[in-house]
Tab-separated table of C-alpha atoms and ligand atoms in Angstrom:
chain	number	residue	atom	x	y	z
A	1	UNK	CA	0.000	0.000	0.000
A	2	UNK	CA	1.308	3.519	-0.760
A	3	UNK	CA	1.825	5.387	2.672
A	4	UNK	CA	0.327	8.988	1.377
A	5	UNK	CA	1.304	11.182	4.266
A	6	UNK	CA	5.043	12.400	4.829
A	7	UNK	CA	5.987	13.276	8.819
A	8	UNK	CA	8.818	15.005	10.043
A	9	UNK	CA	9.574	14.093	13.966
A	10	UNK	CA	10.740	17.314	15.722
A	11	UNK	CA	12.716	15.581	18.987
A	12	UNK	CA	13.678	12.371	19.537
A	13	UNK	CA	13.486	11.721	22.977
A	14	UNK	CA	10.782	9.285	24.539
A	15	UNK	CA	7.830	10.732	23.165
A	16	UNK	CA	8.977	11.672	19.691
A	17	UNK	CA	10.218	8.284	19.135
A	18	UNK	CA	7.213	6.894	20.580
A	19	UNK	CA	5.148	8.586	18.249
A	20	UNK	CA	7.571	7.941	15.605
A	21	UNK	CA	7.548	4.261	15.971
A	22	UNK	CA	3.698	3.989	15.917
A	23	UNK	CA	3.692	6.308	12.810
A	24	UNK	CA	6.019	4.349	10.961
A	25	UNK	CA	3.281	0.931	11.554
A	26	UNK	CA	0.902	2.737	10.373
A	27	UNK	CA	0.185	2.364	6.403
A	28	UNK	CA	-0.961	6.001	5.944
A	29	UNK	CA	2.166	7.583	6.533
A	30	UNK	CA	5.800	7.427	6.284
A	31	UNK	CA	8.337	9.502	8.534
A	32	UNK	CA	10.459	11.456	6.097
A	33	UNK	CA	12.727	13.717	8.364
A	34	UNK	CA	13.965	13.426	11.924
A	35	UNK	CA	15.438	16.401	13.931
A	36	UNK	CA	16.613	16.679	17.289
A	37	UNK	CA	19.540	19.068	18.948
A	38	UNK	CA	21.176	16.180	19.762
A	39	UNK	CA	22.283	14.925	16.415
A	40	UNK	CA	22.717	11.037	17.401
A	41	UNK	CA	19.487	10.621	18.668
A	42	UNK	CA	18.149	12.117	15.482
A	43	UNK	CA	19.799	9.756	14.101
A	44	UNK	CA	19.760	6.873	15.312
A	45	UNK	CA	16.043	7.048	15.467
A	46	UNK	CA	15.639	8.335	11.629
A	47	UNK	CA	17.773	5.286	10.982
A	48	UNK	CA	15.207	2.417	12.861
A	49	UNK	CA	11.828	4.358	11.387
A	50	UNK	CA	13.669	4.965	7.444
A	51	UNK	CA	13.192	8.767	7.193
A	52	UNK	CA	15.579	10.686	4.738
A	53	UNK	CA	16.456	13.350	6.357
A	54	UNK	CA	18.076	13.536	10.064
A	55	UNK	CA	20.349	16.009	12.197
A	56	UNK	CA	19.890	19.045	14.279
A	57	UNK	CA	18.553	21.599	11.767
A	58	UNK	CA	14.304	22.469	12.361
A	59	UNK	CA	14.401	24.146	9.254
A	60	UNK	CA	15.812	21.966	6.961
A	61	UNK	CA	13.313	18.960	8.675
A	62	UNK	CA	9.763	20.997	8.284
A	63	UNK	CA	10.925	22.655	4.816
A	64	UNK	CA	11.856	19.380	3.478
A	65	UNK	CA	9.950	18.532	0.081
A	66	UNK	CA	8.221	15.438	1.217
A	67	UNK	CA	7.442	16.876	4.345
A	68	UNK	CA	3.479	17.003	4.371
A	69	UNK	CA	3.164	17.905	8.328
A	70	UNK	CA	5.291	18.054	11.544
A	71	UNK	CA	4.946	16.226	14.996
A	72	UNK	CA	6.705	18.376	17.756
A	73	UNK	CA	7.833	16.698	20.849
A	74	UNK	CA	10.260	18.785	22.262
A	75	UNK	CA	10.737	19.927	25.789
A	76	UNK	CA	7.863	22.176	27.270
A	77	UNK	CA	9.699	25.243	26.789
A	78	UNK	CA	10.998	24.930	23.172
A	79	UNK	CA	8.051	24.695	21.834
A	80	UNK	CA	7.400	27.739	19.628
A	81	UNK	CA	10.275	28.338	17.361
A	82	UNK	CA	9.722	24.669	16.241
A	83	UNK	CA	5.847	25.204	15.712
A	84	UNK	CA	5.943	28.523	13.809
A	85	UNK	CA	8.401	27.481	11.601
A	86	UNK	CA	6.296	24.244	11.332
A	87	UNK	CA	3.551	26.579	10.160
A	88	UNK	CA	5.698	29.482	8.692
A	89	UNK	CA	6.291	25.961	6.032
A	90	UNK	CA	2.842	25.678	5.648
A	91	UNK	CA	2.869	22.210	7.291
A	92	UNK	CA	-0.128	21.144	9.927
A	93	UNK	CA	1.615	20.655	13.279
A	94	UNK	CA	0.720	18.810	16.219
A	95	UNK	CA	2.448	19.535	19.310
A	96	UNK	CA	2.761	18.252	22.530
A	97	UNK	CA	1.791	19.124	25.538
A	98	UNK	CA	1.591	21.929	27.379
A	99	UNK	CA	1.196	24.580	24.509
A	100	UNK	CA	3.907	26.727	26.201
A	101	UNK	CA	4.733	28.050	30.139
A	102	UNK	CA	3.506	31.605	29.319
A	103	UNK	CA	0.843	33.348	27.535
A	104	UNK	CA	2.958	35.764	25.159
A	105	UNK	CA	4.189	32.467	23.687
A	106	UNK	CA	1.215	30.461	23.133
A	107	UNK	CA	-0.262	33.943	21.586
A	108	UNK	CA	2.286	34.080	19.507
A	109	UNK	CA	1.586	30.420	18.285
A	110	UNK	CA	-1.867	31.254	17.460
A	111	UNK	CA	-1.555	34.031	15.951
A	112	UNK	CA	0.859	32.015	13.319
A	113	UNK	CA	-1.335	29.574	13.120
A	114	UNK	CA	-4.276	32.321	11.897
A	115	UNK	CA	-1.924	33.983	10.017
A	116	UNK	CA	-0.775	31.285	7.732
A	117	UNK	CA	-4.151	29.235	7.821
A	118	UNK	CA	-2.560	25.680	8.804
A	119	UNK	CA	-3.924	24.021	11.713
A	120	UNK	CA	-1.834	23.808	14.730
A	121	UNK	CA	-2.917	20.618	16.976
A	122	UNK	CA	-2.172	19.718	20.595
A	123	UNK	CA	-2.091	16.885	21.911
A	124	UNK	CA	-4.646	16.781	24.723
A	125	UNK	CA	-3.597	12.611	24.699
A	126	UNK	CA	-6.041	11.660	27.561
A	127	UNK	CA	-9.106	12.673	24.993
A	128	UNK	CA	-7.961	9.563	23.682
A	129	UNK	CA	-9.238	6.839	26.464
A	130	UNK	CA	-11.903	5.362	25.096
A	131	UNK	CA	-14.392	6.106	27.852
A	132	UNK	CA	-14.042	10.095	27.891
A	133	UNK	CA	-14.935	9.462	24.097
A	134	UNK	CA	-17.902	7.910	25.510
A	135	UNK	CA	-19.060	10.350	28.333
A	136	UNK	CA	-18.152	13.168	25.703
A	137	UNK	CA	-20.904	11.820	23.625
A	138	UNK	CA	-23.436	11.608	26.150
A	139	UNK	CA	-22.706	14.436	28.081
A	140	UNK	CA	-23.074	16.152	24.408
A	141	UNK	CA	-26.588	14.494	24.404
A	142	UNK	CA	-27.736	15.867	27.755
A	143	UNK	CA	-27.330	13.241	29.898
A	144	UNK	CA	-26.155	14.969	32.670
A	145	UNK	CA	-28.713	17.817	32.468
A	146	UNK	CA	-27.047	21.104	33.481
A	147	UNK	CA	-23.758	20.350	35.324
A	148	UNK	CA	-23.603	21.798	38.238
A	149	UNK	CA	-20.043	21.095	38.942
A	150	UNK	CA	-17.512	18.291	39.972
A	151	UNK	CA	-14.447	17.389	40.906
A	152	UNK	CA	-10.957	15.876	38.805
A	153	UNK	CA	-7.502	14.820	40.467
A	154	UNK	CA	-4.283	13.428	39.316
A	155	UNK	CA	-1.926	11.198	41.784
A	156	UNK	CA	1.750	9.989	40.257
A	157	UNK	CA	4.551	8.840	42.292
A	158	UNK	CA	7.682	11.651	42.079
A	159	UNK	CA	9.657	9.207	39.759
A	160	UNK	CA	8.326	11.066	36.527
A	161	UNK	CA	7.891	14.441	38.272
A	162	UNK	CA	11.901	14.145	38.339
A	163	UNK	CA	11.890	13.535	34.638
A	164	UNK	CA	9.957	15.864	33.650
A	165	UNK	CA	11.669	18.670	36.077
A	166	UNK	CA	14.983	17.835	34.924
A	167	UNK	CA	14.161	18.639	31.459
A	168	UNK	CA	12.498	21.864	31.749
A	169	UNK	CA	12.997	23.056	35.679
A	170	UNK	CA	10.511	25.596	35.150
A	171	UNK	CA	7.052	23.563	34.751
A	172	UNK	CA	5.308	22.574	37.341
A	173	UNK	CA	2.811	19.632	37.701
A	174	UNK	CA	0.320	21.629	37.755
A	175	UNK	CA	0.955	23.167	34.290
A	176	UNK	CA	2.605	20.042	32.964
A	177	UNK	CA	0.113	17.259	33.969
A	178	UNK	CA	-3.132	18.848	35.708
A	179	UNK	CA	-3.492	20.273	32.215
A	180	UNK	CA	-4.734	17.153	30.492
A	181	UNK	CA	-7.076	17.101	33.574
A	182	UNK	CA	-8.425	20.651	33.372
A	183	UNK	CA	-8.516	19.874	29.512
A	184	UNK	CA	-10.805	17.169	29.994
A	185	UNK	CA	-13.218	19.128	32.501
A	186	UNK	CA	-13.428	21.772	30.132
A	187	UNK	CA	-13.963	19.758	26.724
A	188	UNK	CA	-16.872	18.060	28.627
A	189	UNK	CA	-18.275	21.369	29.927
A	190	UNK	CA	-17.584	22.863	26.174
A	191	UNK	CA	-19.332	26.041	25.653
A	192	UNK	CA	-19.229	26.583	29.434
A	193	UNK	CA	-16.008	28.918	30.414
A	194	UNK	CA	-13.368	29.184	33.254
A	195	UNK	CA	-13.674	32.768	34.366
A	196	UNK	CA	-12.959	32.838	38.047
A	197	UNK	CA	-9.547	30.201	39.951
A	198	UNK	CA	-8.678	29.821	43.314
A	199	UNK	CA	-6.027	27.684	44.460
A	200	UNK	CA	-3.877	26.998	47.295
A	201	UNK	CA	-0.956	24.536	47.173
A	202	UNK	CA	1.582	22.810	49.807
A	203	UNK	CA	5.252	21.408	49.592
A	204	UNK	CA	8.585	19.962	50.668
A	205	UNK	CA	9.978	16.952	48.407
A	206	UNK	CA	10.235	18.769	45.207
A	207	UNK	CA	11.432	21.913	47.042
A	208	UNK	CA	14.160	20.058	48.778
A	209	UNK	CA	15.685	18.873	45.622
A	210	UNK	CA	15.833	22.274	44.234
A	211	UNK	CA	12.672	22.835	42.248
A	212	UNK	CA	10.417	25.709	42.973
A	213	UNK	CA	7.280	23.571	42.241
A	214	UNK	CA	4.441	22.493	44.874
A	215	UNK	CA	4.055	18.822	45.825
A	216	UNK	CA	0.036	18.975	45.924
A	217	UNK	CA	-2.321	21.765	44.900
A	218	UNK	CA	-5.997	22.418	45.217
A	219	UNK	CA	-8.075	24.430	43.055
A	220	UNK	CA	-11.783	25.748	42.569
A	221	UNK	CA	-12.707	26.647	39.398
A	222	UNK	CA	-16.030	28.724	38.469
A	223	UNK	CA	-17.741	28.302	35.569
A	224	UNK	CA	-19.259	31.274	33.841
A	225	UNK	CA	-22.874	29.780	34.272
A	226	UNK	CA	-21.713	29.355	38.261
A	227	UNK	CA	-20.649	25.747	37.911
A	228	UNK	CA	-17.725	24.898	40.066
A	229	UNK	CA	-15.170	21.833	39.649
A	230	UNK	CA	-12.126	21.217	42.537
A	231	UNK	CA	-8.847	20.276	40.283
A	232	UNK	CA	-6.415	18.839	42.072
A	233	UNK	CA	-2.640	17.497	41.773
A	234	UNK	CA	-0.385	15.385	43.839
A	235	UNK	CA	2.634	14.650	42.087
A	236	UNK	CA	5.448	13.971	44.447
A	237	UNK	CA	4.017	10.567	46.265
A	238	UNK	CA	6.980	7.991	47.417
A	239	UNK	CA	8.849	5.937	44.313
A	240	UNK	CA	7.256	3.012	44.685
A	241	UNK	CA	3.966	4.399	44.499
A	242	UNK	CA	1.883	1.558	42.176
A	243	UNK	CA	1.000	4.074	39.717
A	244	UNK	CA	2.890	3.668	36.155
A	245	UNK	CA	1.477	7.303	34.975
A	246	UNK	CA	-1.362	9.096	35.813
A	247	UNK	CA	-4.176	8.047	38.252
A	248	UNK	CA	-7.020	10.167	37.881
A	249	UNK	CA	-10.280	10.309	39.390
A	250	UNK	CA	-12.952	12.610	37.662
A	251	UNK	CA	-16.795	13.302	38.429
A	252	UNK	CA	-19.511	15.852	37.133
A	253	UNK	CA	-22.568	16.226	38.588
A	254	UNK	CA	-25.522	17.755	36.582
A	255	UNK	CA	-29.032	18.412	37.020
A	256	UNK	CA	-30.429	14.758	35.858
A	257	UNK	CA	-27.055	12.642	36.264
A	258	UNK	CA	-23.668	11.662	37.962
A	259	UNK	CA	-20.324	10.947	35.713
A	260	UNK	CA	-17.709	8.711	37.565
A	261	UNK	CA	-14.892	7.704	36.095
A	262	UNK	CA	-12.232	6.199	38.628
A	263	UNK	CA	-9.696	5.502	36.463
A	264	UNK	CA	-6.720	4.730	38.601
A	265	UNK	CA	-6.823	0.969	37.216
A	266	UNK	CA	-6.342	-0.103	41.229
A	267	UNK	CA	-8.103	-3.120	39.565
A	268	UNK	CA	-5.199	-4.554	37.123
A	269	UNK	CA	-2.400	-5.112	39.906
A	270	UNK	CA	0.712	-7.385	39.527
A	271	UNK	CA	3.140	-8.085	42.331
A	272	UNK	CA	6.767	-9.171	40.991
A	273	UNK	CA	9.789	-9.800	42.928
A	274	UNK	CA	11.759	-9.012	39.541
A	275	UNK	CA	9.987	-5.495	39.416
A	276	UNK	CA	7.324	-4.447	36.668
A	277	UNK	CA	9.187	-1.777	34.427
A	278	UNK	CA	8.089	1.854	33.972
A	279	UNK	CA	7.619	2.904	30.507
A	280	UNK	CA	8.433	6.287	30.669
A	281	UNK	CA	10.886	6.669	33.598
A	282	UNK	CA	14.151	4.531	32.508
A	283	UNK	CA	15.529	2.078	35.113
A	284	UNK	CA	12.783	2.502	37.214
A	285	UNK	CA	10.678	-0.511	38.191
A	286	UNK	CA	7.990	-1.016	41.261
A	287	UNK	CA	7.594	-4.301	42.549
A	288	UNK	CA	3.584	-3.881	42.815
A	289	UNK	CA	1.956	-2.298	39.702
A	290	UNK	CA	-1.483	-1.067	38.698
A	291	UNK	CA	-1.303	-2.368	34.994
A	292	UNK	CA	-2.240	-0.163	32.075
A	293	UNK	CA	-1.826	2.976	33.984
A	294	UNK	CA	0.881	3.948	32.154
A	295	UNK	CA	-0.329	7.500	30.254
A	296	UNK	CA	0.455	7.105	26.910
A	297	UNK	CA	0.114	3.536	26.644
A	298	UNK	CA	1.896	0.843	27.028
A	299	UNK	CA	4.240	-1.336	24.465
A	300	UNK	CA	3.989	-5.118	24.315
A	301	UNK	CA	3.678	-7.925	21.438
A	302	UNK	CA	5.603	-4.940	19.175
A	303	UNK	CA	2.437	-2.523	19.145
A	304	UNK	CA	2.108	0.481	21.563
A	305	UNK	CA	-1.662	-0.338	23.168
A	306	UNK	CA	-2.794	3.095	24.412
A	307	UNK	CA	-4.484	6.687	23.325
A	308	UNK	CA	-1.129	8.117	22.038
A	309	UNK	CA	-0.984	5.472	19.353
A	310	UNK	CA	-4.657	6.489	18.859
A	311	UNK	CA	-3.968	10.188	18.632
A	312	UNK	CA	-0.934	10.347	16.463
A	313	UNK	CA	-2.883	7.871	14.178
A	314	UNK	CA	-5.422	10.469	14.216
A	315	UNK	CA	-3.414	13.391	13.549
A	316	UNK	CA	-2.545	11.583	10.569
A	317	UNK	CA	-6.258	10.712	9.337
A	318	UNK	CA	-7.311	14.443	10.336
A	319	UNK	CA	-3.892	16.330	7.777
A	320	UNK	CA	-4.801	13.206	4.891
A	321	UNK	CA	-8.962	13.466	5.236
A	322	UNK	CA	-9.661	17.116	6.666
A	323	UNK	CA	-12.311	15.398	8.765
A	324	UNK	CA	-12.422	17.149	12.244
A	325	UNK	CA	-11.498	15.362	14.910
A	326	UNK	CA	-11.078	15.205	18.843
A	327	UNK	CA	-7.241	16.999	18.900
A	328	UNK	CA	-7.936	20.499	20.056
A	329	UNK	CA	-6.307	23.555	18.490
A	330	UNK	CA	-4.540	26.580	19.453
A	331	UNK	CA	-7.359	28.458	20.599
A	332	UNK	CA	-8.707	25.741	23.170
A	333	UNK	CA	-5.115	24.972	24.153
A	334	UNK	CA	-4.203	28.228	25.577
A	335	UNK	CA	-7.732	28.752	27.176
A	336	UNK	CA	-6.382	25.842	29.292
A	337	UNK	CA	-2.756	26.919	29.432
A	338	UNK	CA	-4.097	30.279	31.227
A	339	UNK	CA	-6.262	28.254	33.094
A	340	UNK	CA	-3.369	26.165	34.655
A	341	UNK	CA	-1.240	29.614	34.844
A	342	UNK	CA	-4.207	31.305	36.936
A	343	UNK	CA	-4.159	27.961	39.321
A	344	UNK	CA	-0.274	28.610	39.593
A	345	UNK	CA	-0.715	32.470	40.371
A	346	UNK	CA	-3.585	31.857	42.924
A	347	UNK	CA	-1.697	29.082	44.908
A	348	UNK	CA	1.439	31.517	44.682
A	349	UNK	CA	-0.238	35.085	46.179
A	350	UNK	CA	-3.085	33.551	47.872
A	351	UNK	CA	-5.603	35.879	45.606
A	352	UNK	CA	-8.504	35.100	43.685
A	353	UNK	CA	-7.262	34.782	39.669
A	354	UNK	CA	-9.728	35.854	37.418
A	355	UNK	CA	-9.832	35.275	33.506
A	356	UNK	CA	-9.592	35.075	30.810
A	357	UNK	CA	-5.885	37.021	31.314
A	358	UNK	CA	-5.842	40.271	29.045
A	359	UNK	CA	-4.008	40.073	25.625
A	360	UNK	CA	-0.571	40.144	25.181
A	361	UNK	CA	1.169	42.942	22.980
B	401	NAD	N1	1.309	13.203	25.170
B	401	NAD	C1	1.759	12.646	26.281
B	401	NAD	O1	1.131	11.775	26.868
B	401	NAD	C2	3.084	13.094	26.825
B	401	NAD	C3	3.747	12.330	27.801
B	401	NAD	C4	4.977	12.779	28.276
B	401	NAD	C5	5.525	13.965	27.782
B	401	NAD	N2	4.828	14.701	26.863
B	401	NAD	C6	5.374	15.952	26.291
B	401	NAD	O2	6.225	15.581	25.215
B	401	NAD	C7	7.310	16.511	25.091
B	401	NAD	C8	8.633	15.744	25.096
B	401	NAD	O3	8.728	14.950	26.283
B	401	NAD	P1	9.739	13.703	26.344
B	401	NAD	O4	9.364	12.934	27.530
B	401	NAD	O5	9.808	13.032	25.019
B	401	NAD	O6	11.133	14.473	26.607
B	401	NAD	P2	12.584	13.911	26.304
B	401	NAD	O7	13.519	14.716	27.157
B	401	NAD	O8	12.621	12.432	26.403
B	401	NAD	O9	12.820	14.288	24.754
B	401	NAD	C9	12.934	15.616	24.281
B	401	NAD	C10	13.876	15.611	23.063
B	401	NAD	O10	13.844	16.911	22.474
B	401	NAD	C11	15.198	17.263	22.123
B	401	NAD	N3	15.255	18.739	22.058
B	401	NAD	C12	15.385	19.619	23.076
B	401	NAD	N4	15.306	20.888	22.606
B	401	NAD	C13	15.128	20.786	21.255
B	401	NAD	C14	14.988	21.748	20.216
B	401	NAD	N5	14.981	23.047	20.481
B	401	NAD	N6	14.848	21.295	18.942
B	401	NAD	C15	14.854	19.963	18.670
B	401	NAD	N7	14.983	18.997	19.619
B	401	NAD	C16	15.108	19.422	20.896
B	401	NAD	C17	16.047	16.638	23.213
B	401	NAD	O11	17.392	16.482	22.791
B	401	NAD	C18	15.327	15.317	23.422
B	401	NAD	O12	15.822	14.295	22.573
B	401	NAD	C19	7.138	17.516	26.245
B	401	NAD	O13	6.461	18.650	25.767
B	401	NAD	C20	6.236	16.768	27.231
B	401	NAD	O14	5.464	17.632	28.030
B	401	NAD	C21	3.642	14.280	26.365
C-alpha cells in the first residue's frame, strides 16, 4: 500500500520516538525527516523508522519537500520556534503538551497559526481513552442535564515528576500534567467557560531537591454559568507508588445525572519480585503495579496499546482526510494553558485569579 502522508519528527526523545515508531506501523504515513539538537538521537532514530532526512537543523526537517506535516515533541519550553516554523512551512503541526509556560508564547503560536491558515494541533492525549470518548458523547446528548459542577484529580509517584523537572525546571505539575485534567473538565463542559480560579498549594519533596514547584495543589474553578469543579494534583508521592502514569479520578454532577470515572486501574495489579518496568521513567521498576496505567500507553507484542498510538494515528487521518477530529487547536489549548497559569498564580499570592488574562502585545 502507498503510505500517502510524509511526517517530520521534531525531537527524539521518549515521546517523539514513541510517536515515531507507531507512525512508521501505520500504512498512511511514512516519517520522512527526523530532527533533534542532539544529532545522534536524530539519528539513530531516523535510521530504525527509514526517514531521509536527520540532524539538528528544524528548518531543513519541516521545509523538506516530502514533508506534508510536523509532529513536535520537544521539551515544554521549546516549543514555539519549532511550531511557527512548522507553520511558517505551511505544514499542519501537532504539538505536545503543554502549549507553552507563558501566555505571550502560546499567543504568539496562534496568531501564526491564523496567520498562515494551517492548523496547529495539541495533543490533549487523555481525549484519547476510550471512555471520555464515551461520556463526551453523552454528556453532548444531555445526559447529565445542566452540570452543576464536579471534581478531577491526578496522583503519580515523584519518579516522573523528576523527569519531567529535569528537562524543563521551570514547569510545574500543575501546568505540565493537571493540564490534560483541566482539559478534559473543560472539553466536557464545552461552551461553558473558566472565568474565576482559586487555588492553594503545599510542599517539601520537590522543594528540597531544588525545584520551585508544589508537591500537591488544590483548586476551585467557576464556571461562567456558576458551575464549580475542585482540580487537584499530587505529584510527588513515594517511588514506589503503584501508579505507572497518571491516576485520575474525575466526576460531574448535573441536574439529571452523575459521571464517575475512577480511572486509577487499582483493579489490574501485579506483584513481581523481579519489578514491573516503567515505561516512561528509565531504570525505574515497582515491585507492585497497577497495569495499564501507564499515560500514553503501554508497548507489548511490538504494538504500543494506548491513546497516544490512537492520537498520532489520528493526527494523521485528520492532515490526509480534513475530517475534524477530537485533537484540540490553538485556541482551546491556551484557554487551558491560562487556566493552569491562573491555578499557579492563585496558589502563589493567595488571591482570587480571574480570567480570561488580558491580551498580550
Ligand atoms: N502526550 C503525552 O502523553 C506526553 C507524555 C509525556 C511527555 N509529553 C510531552 O512531550 C514533550 C517531550 O517529552 P519527552 O518525555 O519526550 O522528553 P525527552 O527529554 O525524552 O525528549 C525531548 C527531546 O527533544 C530534544 N530537544 C530539546 N530541545 C530541542 C529543540 N529546540 N529542537 C529539537 N529537539 C530538541 C532533546 O534532545 C530530546 O531528545 C514535552 O512537551 C512533554 O510535556 C507528552
Amino acid at each position: 500500500m502507498e503510505k500517502k502522508l510524509g511526517l517530520a519528527i521534531i525531537g527524539a526523545g521518549r515521546i517523539g520516538s514513541t510517536r515515531a515508531r507507531v507512525a512508521a506501523q501505520y500504512p498512511a504515513c511514512r516519517i520522512v525527516a527526523v530532527a533533534d539538537i542532539n544529532v545522534d538521537r536524530a539519528v539513530e532514530l531516523g535510521n530504525a523508522v527509514g526517514a531521509e532526512f536527520t540532524g539538528d537543523d528544524v528548518g531543513k526537517a519541516v521545509s523538506h519537500p516530502g514533508v506534508d506535516a510536523v509532529l513536535v515533541a520537544t521539551p515544554e519550553h521549546t516549543h514555539t520556534q519549532p511550531v511557527i516554523a512548522a507553520l511558517a512551512a505551511h505544514k499542519p503541526v501537532m504539538c505536545d503538551t503543554p502549549m507553552a509556560l507563558n501566555v505571550r508564547d502560546a499567543a504568539a503560536m496562534e496568531r501564526a497559526a491564523n496567520a498562515y491558515g494551517v492548523p496547529l494541533c495539541f495533543a490533549y492525549t487523555q481525549r484519547f481513552q476510550r471512555q471520555y470518548q464515551v461520556a463526551k458523547d453523552n454528556v453532548q446528548r444531555g445526559a447529565l442535564g445542566r452540570i452543576l459542577g464536579g471534581t478531577v484529580r491526578v496522583y503519580n509517584s515523584r519518579a516522573p515528576t523528576f523527569q519531567i523537572l529535569k528537562r524543563c525546571p521551570q514547569v510545574t505539575p500543575v501546568v505540565d500534567i493537571l493540564t490534560y485534567w483541566v482539559d478534559m473538565v473543560c472539553w466536557l463542559m464545552e461552551g461553558n467557560r473558566v472565568v474565576e480560579v482559586f487555588a492553594r498549594g503545599n510542599g517539601e519533596v520537590l522543594r528540597s531537591a531544588g525545584y520551585s514547584a508544589d508537591d500537591i495543589v488544590w483548586a476551585i474553578l467557576t464556571f461562567t454559568d456558576g458551575a464549580v469543579v475542585s482540580a487537584g494534583i499530587a505529584y510527588a508521592l513515594p517511588e514506589q507508588y503503584p501508579s505507572l502514569g497518571q491516576s485520575p479520578r474525575l466526576e460531574l454532577i448535573g441536574t439529571q445525572g452523575a459521571l464517575l470515572l475512577d480511572d486509577e486501574r487499582k483493579n489490574h495489579f501485579m506483584y513481581s519480585e523481579h519489578g514491573v518496568m516503567h515505561g516512561y521513567v528509565p531504570n525505574h521498576s515497582v515491585k507492585a503495579a497497577f497495569l495499564g496505567s501507564s499515560s500514553f500507553g503501554d508497548w507489548a507484542q511490538g504494538t504500543l496499546w494506548g491513546p497516544l498510538a490512537d492520537e498520532t494515528r489520528a493526527f494523521v487521518d485528520f492532515v490526509l482526510t480534513g475530517r475534524p477530529g477530537t485533537i484540540p487547536q490553538a485556541q482551546e489549548a491556551r484557554r487551558t494553558l491560562e487556566i493552569t497559569l491562573a491555578i499557579e498564580e492563585s496558589a502563589r499570592t493567595c488571591k482570587v485569579v480571574k480570567l480570561p488574562f488580558p491580551e498580550p502585545a
